[in-house]
mmCIF file of C-alpha atoms in Angstrom:
data_model
loop_
_atom_site.group_PDB
_atom_site.id
_atom_site.type_symbol
_atom_site.label_atom_id
_atom_site.label_comp_id
_atom_site.label_asym_id
_atom_site.label_seq_id
_atom_site.Cartn_x
_atom_site.Cartn_y
_atom_site.Cartn_z
ATOM 1 C CA GLN A 1 24.290 163.653 253.288
ATOM 2 C CA VAL A 2 25.634 162.683 249.901
ATOM 3 C CA GLN A 3 23.889 164.205 246.901
ATOM 4 C CA LEU A 4 23.931 162.930 243.347
ATOM 5 C CA VAL A 5 22.512 165.238 240.703
ATOM 6 C CA GLU A 6 21.859 163.967 237.201
ATOM 7 C CA SER A 7 21.647 166.178 234.119
ATOM 8 C CA GLY A 8 21.731 165.924 230.352
ATOM 9 C CA GLY A 9 18.448 164.197 229.669
ATOM 10 C CA GLY A 10 15.977 165.366 227.082
ATOM 11 C CA LEU A 11 14.119 164.573 223.899
ATOM 12 C CA VAL A 12 16.116 163.091 221.039
ATOM 13 C CA GLN A 13 15.242 161.416 217.751
ATOM 14 C CA PRO A 14 16.015 157.749 217.150
ATOM 15 C CA GLY A 15 19.646 157.351 216.183
ATOM 16 C CA GLY A 16 20.645 160.442 218.127
ATOM 17 C CA SER A 17 22.992 160.882 221.067
ATOM 18 C CA LEU A 18 22.907 162.264 224.586
ATOM 19 C CA ARG A 19 25.461 162.515 227.362
ATOM 20 C CA LEU A 20 24.234 162.201 230.908
ATOM 21 C CA SER A 21 26.202 163.570 233.843
ATOM 22 C CA CYS A 22 25.968 162.793 237.539
ATOM 23 C CA ALA A 23 27.636 165.287 239.853
ATOM 24 C CA ALA A 24 28.445 164.081 243.363
ATOM 25 C CA SER A 25 28.629 166.325 246.420
ATOM 26 C CA ILE A 26 31.642 164.394 247.730
ATOM 27 C CA SER A 27 34.877 163.071 246.311
ATOM 28 C CA ILE A 28 34.198 159.947 244.273
ATOM 29 C CA VAL A 29 37.746 158.659 244.515
ATOM 30 C CA GLY A 30 36.802 156.263 247.284
ATOM 31 C CA ILE A 31 33.480 155.158 245.819
ATOM 32 C CA ASN A 32 33.957 151.545 244.791
ATOM 33 C CA ALA A 33 31.162 151.358 242.264
ATOM 34 C CA MET A 34 29.112 153.917 240.408
ATOM 35 C CA GLY A 35 26.463 153.149 237.878
ATOM 36 C CA TRP A 36 23.467 154.133 235.836
ATOM 37 C CA TYR A 37 20.046 152.565 236.100
ATOM 38 C CA ARG A 38 16.848 153.287 234.234
ATOM 39 C CA GLN A 39 13.152 152.841 234.764
ATOM 40 C CA ALA A 40 10.610 152.930 231.970
ATOM 41 C CA PRO A 41 6.892 153.494 232.643
ATOM 42 C CA GLY A 42 5.302 150.357 234.056
ATOM 43 C CA LYS A 43 8.625 148.556 234.373
ATOM 44 C CA GLU A 44 11.076 147.862 237.148
ATOM 45 C CA ARG A 45 14.304 149.783 237.532
ATOM 46 C CA GLU A 46 17.103 147.998 235.682
ATOM 47 C CA PRO A 47 20.889 148.369 235.589
ATOM 48 C CA VAL A 48 22.357 149.987 232.501
ATOM 49 C CA ALA A 49 26.084 150.366 233.129
ATOM 50 C CA ALA A 50 28.550 150.348 235.998
ATOM 51 C CA ILE A 51 32.171 151.298 236.612
ATOM 52 C CA THR A 52 34.460 150.511 239.523
ATOM 53 C CA THR A 53 37.453 152.346 240.947
ATOM 54 C CA GLY A 54 39.604 149.675 239.341
ATOM 55 C CA GLY A 55 38.171 150.545 235.947
ATOM 56 C CA MET A 56 36.020 147.459 235.503
ATOM 57 C CA LEU A 57 33.031 148.100 233.248
ATOM 58 C CA ASN A 58 29.711 146.325 232.977
ATOM 59 C CA TYR A 59 26.904 146.960 230.533
ATOM 60 C CA ALA A 60 23.426 145.622 230.016
ATOM 61 C CA ASP A 61 23.218 143.566 226.842
ATOM 62 C CA SER A 62 20.652 145.978 225.447
ATOM 63 C CA VAL A 63 23.089 148.921 225.470
ATOM 64 C CA LEU A 64 26.396 147.159 224.791
ATOM 65 C CA GLY A 65 28.225 148.849 221.955
ATOM 66 C CA ARG A 66 26.019 151.941 222.083
ATOM 67 C CA PHE A 67 26.536 153.360 225.589
ATOM 68 C CA THR A 68 29.808 154.233 227.321
ATOM 69 C CA ILE A 69 30.185 154.856 231.036
ATOM 70 C CA SER A 70 33.069 156.888 232.435
ATOM 71 C CA ARG A 71 34.042 158.770 235.574
ATOM 72 C CA ASP A 72 36.138 161.883 236.176
ATOM 73 C CA ASN A 73 37.436 161.697 239.723
ATOM 74 C CA ALA A 74 38.834 165.230 239.546
ATOM 75 C CA LYS A 75 35.366 166.596 238.779
ATOM 76 C CA ASN A 76 33.511 164.132 241.014
ATOM 77 C CA THR A 77 31.316 163.320 238.053
ATOM 78 C CA LEU A 78 29.999 160.181 236.402
ATOM 79 C CA TYR A 79 29.023 160.174 232.732
ATOM 80 C CA LEU A 80 26.975 158.069 230.364
ATOM 81 C CA GLN A 81 27.487 158.654 226.657
ATOM 82 C CA MET A 82 24.502 157.269 224.790
ATOM 83 C CA ASN A 83 24.699 156.822 221.021
ATOM 84 C CA SER A 84 22.380 155.259 218.468
ATOM 85 C CA LEU A 85 19.455 155.801 220.778
ATOM 86 C CA LYS A 86 16.299 153.759 220.296
ATOM 87 C CA PRO A 87 12.712 154.378 221.417
ATOM 88 C CA GLU A 88 13.109 151.528 223.896
ATOM 89 C CA ASP A 89 15.823 153.533 225.658
ATOM 90 C CA THR A 90 13.130 155.945 226.824
ATOM 91 C CA ALA A 91 13.176 155.996 230.620
ATOM 92 C CA VAL A 92 14.165 157.950 233.687
ATOM 93 C CA TYR A 93 17.895 157.442 234.194
ATOM 94 C CA TYR A 94 19.260 157.300 237.732
ATOM 95 C CA CYS A 95 22.789 157.584 239.059
ATOM 96 C CA ASN A 96 23.929 155.282 241.872
ATOM 97 C CA ALA A 97 26.968 155.335 244.146
ATOM 98 C CA HIS A 98 27.856 152.325 246.298
ATOM 99 C CA TRP A 99 30.783 151.765 248.640
ATOM 100 C CA ALA A 100 31.727 150.373 252.023
ATOM 101 C CA THR A 101 33.913 151.852 254.744
ATOM 102 C CA TYR A 102 34.765 150.181 258.034
ATOM 103 C CA GLY A 103 32.039 147.630 257.446
ATOM 104 C CA GLN A 104 29.312 150.178 256.764
ATOM 105 C CA VAL A 105 27.625 150.084 253.388
ATOM 106 C CA HIS A 106 26.768 153.347 251.657
ATOM 107 C CA ASP A 107 24.254 153.438 248.828
ATOM 108 C CA TYR A 108 22.935 156.646 247.299
ATOM 109 C CA TRP A 109 20.674 157.523 244.397
ATOM 110 C CA GLY A 110 20.032 160.648 242.387
ATOM 111 C CA ARG A 111 16.546 161.877 241.538
ATOM 112 C CA GLY A 112 16.828 160.933 237.899
ATOM 113 C CA THR A 113 16.771 162.603 234.509
ATOM 114 C CA GLN A 114 14.228 161.872 231.790
ATOM 115 C CA VAL A 115 15.398 160.551 228.435
ATOM 116 C CA THR A 116 12.812 160.370 225.672
ATOM 117 C CA VAL A 117 13.649 158.907 222.284
ATOM 118 C CA SER A 118 10.965 159.702 219.755
ATOM 119 C CA SER A 119 10.502 161.049 216.264
#
C-alpha cells in the first residue's frame, strides 16, 4: 500500500509563507503526475498545482505567481512553496499521486495538512 504523508501546514498571517511537503513510501520516479489539492470548509476539493515526470507544471489561476510546486525524486518528496498567502487560501491541503502501469491506474491520496491564514 502506497502512503503519502503531508506536513508543513499551520497558522500563518496574511502575506506569509509556508512550505508543504508530501513524503511518499515508494519511489516517485515512475509516478507520472503528482499534485496538490485543497478543500475549504463547505466547499469541494479543488486542484491547486500539479507536476509531471516530464516537468510540466499546472497551477490554479488563484495561486499562479504565488505558489510553486516541485518534486525531489531522490527524496521521494513533493513540495508546495506558498508565498503571499491570503485568507482564502485557508483549507486542508492534500497530496495526490497518479500513474498507470500495464494498463492499471494507480491513484493515492494523503490525509491532508491544515493551512490557516489569519491575522
